[in-house]
Amino acid sequence: MDMIKNILVKEIEQINQQEGRDGKPRFNSEFAREHRYLCLAMFVGYFAVIAVMYPVPYMGLLAFWGFTAFVLFMFAMLLIEIKPVYRFEDIGVLDLRVCYNGEWYFTRTLSAQTTQELFNEPSISMVLKVRMQEIIANKGEIDFYDVYDLAYAKGLSNSPTTVAALS
């Protein structure tokens, strides 16, 4: 395992710990408080469907209880929150995992401490450090994907072996 990966993994573990990212479902009533009109609209829609179902002869008591159970189940699902665990292996991977944990690596900025650690690491080439400084100068920050792309891009002139050879 190389030093860039070690430094990034350490930062990711720190973020996971600080934000309580463990991938476990938890009850969170915040949704009902923040989106009270959506919840109210859901229950108004429930009563509207019940009003339509009630006079129809082929919709019986079983359909009513089934629909009620479905609405309650869906409301309970809205109150469950899952904070996915960030992992180094997910950086740059575009598959179904993106639906679960998003593309966090594009939006999460490296901390100043981690960025400084990357600059101070002697085993990281000067070419990579210069490119990181250019990104910081242009964007004002550097995120996980920027570092990953610079260090691990395949087939480009900035792959780790080429970067090491250039320095």
PDB file of C-alpha atoms in Angstrom:
ATOM      1  CA  MET A   1       0.000   0.000   0.000  1.00  0.00           C
ATOM      2  CA  ASP A   2       1.531   3.317  -1.001  1.00  0.00           C
ATOM      3  CA  MET A   3       1.649   6.510   1.040  1.00  0.00           C
ATOM      4  CA  ILE A   4      -1.002   8.402  -0.951  1.00  0.00           C
ATOM      5  CA  LYS A   5      -3.503   5.640  -0.297  1.00  0.00           C
ATOM      6  CA  ASN A   6      -2.491   5.473   3.385  1.00  0.00           C
ATOM      7  CA  ILE A   7      -3.001   9.210   3.831  1.00  0.00           C
ATOM      8  CA  LEU A   8      -6.349   9.218   2.011  1.00  0.00           C
ATOM      9  CA  VAL A   9      -7.589   6.147   3.913  1.00  0.00           C
ATOM     10  CA  LYS A  10      -6.677   7.806   7.203  1.00  0.00           C
ATOM     11  CA  GLU A  11      -8.657  10.925   6.214  1.00  0.00           C
ATOM     12  CA  ILE A  12     -11.639   8.807   5.079  1.00  0.00           C
ATOM     13  CA  GLU A  13     -11.658   6.877   8.360  1.00  0.00           C
ATOM     14  CA  GLN A  14     -11.605  10.149  10.272  1.00  0.00           C
ATOM     15  CA  ILE A  15     -14.582  11.495   8.259  1.00  0.00           C
ATOM     16  CA  ASN A  16     -16.510   8.247   8.796  1.00  0.00           C
ATOM     17  CA  GLN A  17     -15.890   8.412  12.533  1.00  0.00           C
ATOM     18  CA  GLN A  18     -16.735  12.127  12.878  1.00  0.00           C
ATOM     19  CA  GLU A  19     -19.991  11.816  10.917  1.00  0.00           C
ATOM     20  CA  GLY A  20     -21.041   8.453  12.361  1.00  0.00           C
ATOM     21  CA  ARG A  21     -20.953   6.772   8.958  1.00  0.00           C
ATOM     22  CA  ASP A  22     -21.415   3.086   9.628  1.00  0.00           C
ATOM     23  CA  GLY A  23     -23.942   2.072   6.952  1.00  0.00           C
ATOM     24  CA  LYS A  24     -26.561   1.029   9.526  1.00  0.00           C
ATOM     25  CA  PRO A  25     -30.190   2.142   9.277  1.00  0.00           C
ATOM     26  CA  ARG A  26     -31.311   4.509  12.025  1.00  0.00           C
ATOM     27  CA  PHE A  27     -34.587   6.152  12.947  1.00  0.00           C
ATOM     28  CA  ASN A  28     -34.497   9.871  12.147  1.00  0.00           C
ATOM     29  CA  SER A  29     -37.580  11.986  12.832  1.00  0.00           C
ATOM     30  CA  GLU A  30     -35.863  14.975  11.232  1.00  0.00           C
ATOM     31  CA  PHE A  31     -37.532  14.186   7.884  1.00  0.00           C
ATOM     32  CA  ALA A  32     -41.021  14.641   9.346  1.00  0.00           C
ATOM     33  CA  ARG A  33     -39.977  17.948  10.951  1.00  0.00           C
ATOM     34  CA  GLU A  34     -38.225  19.360   7.891  1.00  0.00           C
ATOM     35  CA  HIS A  35     -40.762  18.154   5.331  1.00  0.00           C
ATOM     36  CA  ARG A  36     -43.999  18.462   7.290  1.00  0.00           C
ATOM     37  CA  TYR A  37     -45.972  19.615   4.233  1.00  0.00           C
ATOM     38  CA  LEU A  38     -44.846  16.571   2.274  1.00  0.00           C
ATOM     39  CA  CYS A  39     -45.952  14.323   5.141  1.00  0.00           C
ATOM     40  CA  LEU A  40     -49.274  16.171   5.360  1.00  0.00           C
ATOM     41  CA  ALA A  41     -49.763  15.823   1.596  1.00  0.00           C
ATOM     42  CA  MET A  42     -49.064  12.096   1.900  1.00  0.00           C
ATOM     43  CA  PHE A  43     -51.828  11.679   4.468  1.00  0.00           C
ATOM     44  CA  VAL A  44     -54.237  13.901   2.497  1.00  0.00           C
ATOM     45  CA  GLY A  45     -53.531  11.693  -0.522  1.00  0.00           C
ATOM     46  CA  TYR A  46     -54.190   8.632   1.635  1.00  0.00           C
ATOM     47  CA  PHE A  47     -57.620   9.931   2.639  1.00  0.00           C
ATOM     48  CA  ALA A  48     -58.376  10.910  -0.975  1.00  0.00           C
ATOM     49  CA  VAL A  49     -57.635   7.351  -2.153  1.00  0.00           C
ATOM     50  CA  ILE A  50     -59.707   5.915   0.713  1.00  0.00           C
ATOM     51  CA  ALA A  51     -62.593   8.210  -0.334  1.00  0.00           C
ATOM     52  CA  VAL A  52     -62.364   6.793  -3.861  1.00  0.00           C
ATOM     53  CA  MET A  53     -61.970   3.185  -2.649  1.00  0.00           C
ATOM     54  CA  TYR A  54     -64.859   3.258  -0.160  1.00  0.00           C
ATOM     55  CA  PRO A  55     -67.843   3.415  -2.552  1.00  0.00           C
ATOM     56  CA  VAL A  56     -66.416   0.940  -5.073  1.00  0.00           C
ATOM     57  CA  PRO A  57     -68.022  -2.462  -4.446  1.00  0.00           C
ATOM     58  CA  TYR A  58     -65.065  -4.627  -5.512  1.00  0.00           C
ATOM     59  CA  MET A  59     -62.698  -2.905  -3.036  1.00  0.00           C
ATOM     60  CA  GLY A  60     -63.310  -4.514   0.292  1.00  0.00           C
ATOM     61  CA  LEU A  61     -61.954  -4.315   3.792  1.00  0.00           C
ATOM     62  CA  LEU A  62     -58.850  -6.302   2.796  1.00  0.00           C
ATOM     63  CA  ALA A  63     -57.906  -3.702   0.161  1.00  0.00           C
ATOM     64  CA  PHE A  64     -58.435  -0.930   2.722  1.00  0.00           C
ATOM     65  CA  TRP A  65     -56.151  -2.557   5.313  1.00  0.00           C
ATOM     66  CA  GLY A  66     -53.586  -3.468   2.674  1.00  0.00           C
ATOM     67  CA  PHE A  67     -53.452   0.104   1.409  1.00  0.00           C
ATOM     68  CA  THR A  68     -53.273   1.451   4.975  1.00  0.00           C
ATOM     69  CA  ALA A  69     -50.368  -0.892   5.780  1.00  0.00           C
ATOM     70  CA  PHE A  70     -48.596   0.205   2.594  1.00  0.00           C
ATOM     71  CA  VAL A  71     -48.937   3.915   3.452  1.00  0.00           C
ATOM     72  CA  LEU A  72     -47.693   3.372   7.008  1.00  0.00           C
ATOM     73  CA  PHE A  73     -44.781   1.285   5.750  1.00  0.00           C
ATOM     74  CA  MET A  74     -43.776   3.967   3.239  1.00  0.00           C
ATOM     75  CA  PHE A  75     -44.007   6.679   5.891  1.00  0.00           C
ATOM     76  CA  ALA A  76     -41.794   4.600   8.207  1.00  0.00           C
ATOM     77  CA  MET A  77     -39.257   4.184   5.367  1.00  0.00           C
ATOM     78  CA  LEU A  78     -39.049   7.968   5.054  1.00  0.00           C
ATOM     79  CA  LEU A  79     -38.006   8.142   8.699  1.00  0.00           C
ATOM     80  CA  ILE A  80     -35.061   5.762   8.271  1.00  0.00           C
ATOM     81  CA  GLU A  81     -31.676   7.231   7.508  1.00  0.00           C
ATOM     82  CA  ILE A  82     -28.566   5.404   6.398  1.00  0.00           C
ATOM     83  CA  LYS A  83     -25.197   7.121   6.347  1.00  0.00           C
ATOM     84  CA  PRO A  84     -23.068   5.046   3.976  1.00  0.00           C
ATOM     85  CA  VAL A  85     -19.452   4.372   4.838  1.00  0.00           C
ATOM     86  CA  TYR A  86     -16.955   6.182   2.643  1.00  0.00           C
ATOM     87  CA  ARG A  87     -14.280   3.841   1.291  1.00  0.00           C
ATOM     88  CA  PHE A  88     -11.153   4.425  -0.732  1.00  0.00           C
ATOM     89  CA  GLU A  89     -12.164   1.619  -3.113  1.00  0.00           C
ATOM     90  CA  ASP A  90     -15.285   3.575  -4.153  1.00  0.00           C
ATOM     91  CA  ILE A  91     -13.343   6.555  -5.491  1.00  0.00           C
ATOM     92  CA  GLY A  92     -13.771   6.783  -9.228  1.00  0.00           C
ATOM     93  CA  VAL A  93     -16.030   3.714  -9.458  1.00  0.00           C
ATOM     94  CA  LEU A  94     -19.196   4.367 -11.413  1.00  0.00           C
ATOM     95  CA  ASP A  95     -21.540   1.448 -10.792  1.00  0.00           C
ATOM     96  CA  LEU A  96     -24.586   0.728  -8.639  1.00  0.00           C
ATOM     97  CA  ARG A  97     -22.700   1.749  -5.491  1.00  0.00           C
ATOM     98  CA  VAL A  98     -23.102   5.360  -6.641  1.00  0.00           C
ATOM     99  CA  CYS A  99     -26.863   4.990  -6.064  1.00  0.00           C
ATOM    100  CA  TYR A 100     -26.171   4.148  -2.411  1.00  0.00           C
ATOM    101  CA  ASN A 101     -23.282   6.381  -1.426  1.00  0.00           C
ATOM    102  CA  GLY A 102     -23.236   8.983  -4.181  1.00  0.00           C
ATOM    103  CA  GLU A 103     -20.131  10.449  -5.705  1.00  0.00           C
ATOM    104  CA  TRP A 104     -18.887  11.847  -2.422  1.00  0.00           C
ATOM    105  CA  TYR A 105     -15.285  11.900  -3.610  1.00  0.00           C
ATOM    106  CA  PHE A 106     -16.095  14.773  -6.011  1.00  0.00           C
ATOM    107  CA  THR A 107     -17.595  16.952  -3.293  1.00  0.00           C
ATOM    108  CA  ARG A 108     -15.486  16.140  -0.235  1.00  0.00           C
ATOM    109  CA  THR A 109     -12.514  18.455   0.079  1.00  0.00           C
ATOM    110  CA  LEU A 110      -9.347  17.189   1.673  1.00  0.00           C
ATOM    111  CA  SER A 111      -8.626  18.809   5.005  1.00  0.00           C
ATOM    112  CA  ALA A 112      -5.753  21.273   5.204  1.00  0.00           C
ATOM    113  CA  GLN A 113      -3.930  18.831   7.497  1.00  0.00           C
ATOM    114  CA  THR A 114      -4.200  15.972   4.969  1.00  0.00           C
ATOM    115  CA  THR A 115      -3.186  18.220   2.085  1.00  0.00           C
ATOM    116  CA  GLN A 116      -0.132  19.353   4.059  1.00  0.00           C
ATOM    117  CA  GLU A 117       0.663  15.738   4.905  1.00  0.00           C
ATOM    118  CA  LEU A 118       0.630  14.902   1.187  1.00  0.00           C
ATOM    119  CA  PHE A 119       2.957  17.834   0.445  1.00  0.00           C
ATOM    120  CA  ASN A 120       5.324  16.877   3.283  1.00  0.00           C
ATOM    121  CA  GLU A 121       5.531  13.183   2.330  1.00  0.00           C
ATOM    122  CA  PRO A 122       8.983  12.585   0.773  1.00  0.00           C
ATOM    123  CA  SER A 123       7.902   9.463  -1.147  1.00  0.00           C
ATOM    124  CA  ILE A 124       5.405  11.471  -3.237  1.00  0.00           C
ATOM    125  CA  SER A 125       6.951  12.891  -6.388  1.00  0.00           C
ATOM    126  CA  MET A 126       7.386  16.601  -7.019  1.00  0.00           C
ATOM    127  CA  VAL A 127       5.421  16.301 -10.277  1.00  0.00           C
ATOM    128  CA  LEU A 128       2.370  15.153  -8.346  1.00  0.00           C
ATOM    129  CA  LYS A 129       2.832  17.856  -5.723  1.00  0.00           C
ATOM    130  CA  VAL A 130       3.099  20.557  -8.405  1.00  0.00           C
ATOM    131  CA  ARG A 131      -0.077  19.322 -10.090  1.00  0.00           C
ATOM    132  CA  MET A 132      -1.859  19.326  -6.727  1.00  0.00           C
ATOM    133  CA  GLN A 133      -0.724  22.928  -6.158  1.00  0.00           C
ATOM    134  CA  GLU A 134      -2.064  23.877  -9.615  1.00  0.00           C
ATOM    135  CA  ILE A 135      -5.465  22.389  -8.749  1.00  0.00           C
ATOM    136  CA  ILE A 136      -5.534  24.240  -5.432  1.00  0.00           C
ATOM    137  CA  ALA A 137      -4.563  27.472  -7.202  1.00  0.00           C
ATOM    138  CA  ASN A 138      -7.368  27.023  -9.777  1.00  0.00           C
ATOM    139  CA  LYS A 139     -10.156  25.664  -7.557  1.00  0.00           C
ATOM    140  CA  GLY A 140      -9.085  26.957  -4.177  1.00  0.00           C
ATOM    141  CA  GLU A 141      -9.290  23.407  -2.815  1.00  0.00           C
ATOM    142  CA  ILE A 142      -8.525  19.829  -3.720  1.00  0.00           C
ATOM    143  CA  ASP A 143     -10.886  16.893  -3.319  1.00  0.00           C
ATOM    144  CA  PHE A 144     -10.388  13.159  -3.009  1.00  0.00           C
ATOM    145  CA  TYR A 145     -10.981  12.500  -6.691  1.00  0.00           C
ATOM    146  CA  ASP A 146      -8.410  15.086  -7.772  1.00  0.00           C
ATOM    147  CA  VAL A 147      -5.680  13.344  -5.797  1.00  0.00           C
ATOM    148  CA  TYR A 148      -6.907   9.898  -6.856  1.00  0.00           C
ATOM    149  CA  ASP A 149      -6.983  10.940 -10.514  1.00  0.00           C
ATOM    150  CA  LEU A 150      -3.494  12.413 -10.370  1.00  0.00           C
ATOM    151  CA  ALA A 151      -2.005   9.410  -8.604  1.00  0.00           C
ATOM    152  CA  TYR A 152      -3.895   6.484 -10.126  1.00  0.00           C
ATOM    153  CA  ALA A 153      -5.138   7.488 -13.592  1.00  0.00           C
ATOM    154  CA  LYS A 154      -4.508   4.582 -15.942  1.00  0.00           C
ATOM    155  CA  GLY A 155      -2.891   5.103 -19.290  1.00  0.00           C
ATOM    156  CA  LEU A 156      -2.011   8.712 -18.564  1.00  0.00           C
ATOM    157  CA  SER A 157       1.373  10.263 -18.084  1.00  0.00           C
ATOM    158  CA  ASN A 158       0.645  10.802 -14.393  1.00  0.00           C
ATOM    159  CA  SER A 159       0.305   7.203 -13.292  1.00  0.00           C
ATOM    160  CA  PRO A 160       2.381   6.358 -10.176  1.00  0.00           C
ATOM    161  CA  THR A 161       5.128   4.603 -12.089  1.00  0.00           C
ATOM    162  CA  THR A 162       5.442   7.382 -14.665  1.00  0.00           C
ATOM    163  CA  VAL A 163       5.262  10.089 -12.013  1.00  0.00           C
ATOM    164  CA  ALA A 164       7.967   8.329 -10.008  1.00  0.00           C
ATOM    165  CA  ALA A 165      10.112   8.050 -13.131  1.00  0.00           C
ATOM    166  CA  LEU A 166       9.696  11.757 -13.910  1.00  0.00           C
ATOM    167  CA  SER A 167      10.795  12.926 -10.482  1.00  0.00           C
TER     168      SER A 167
END
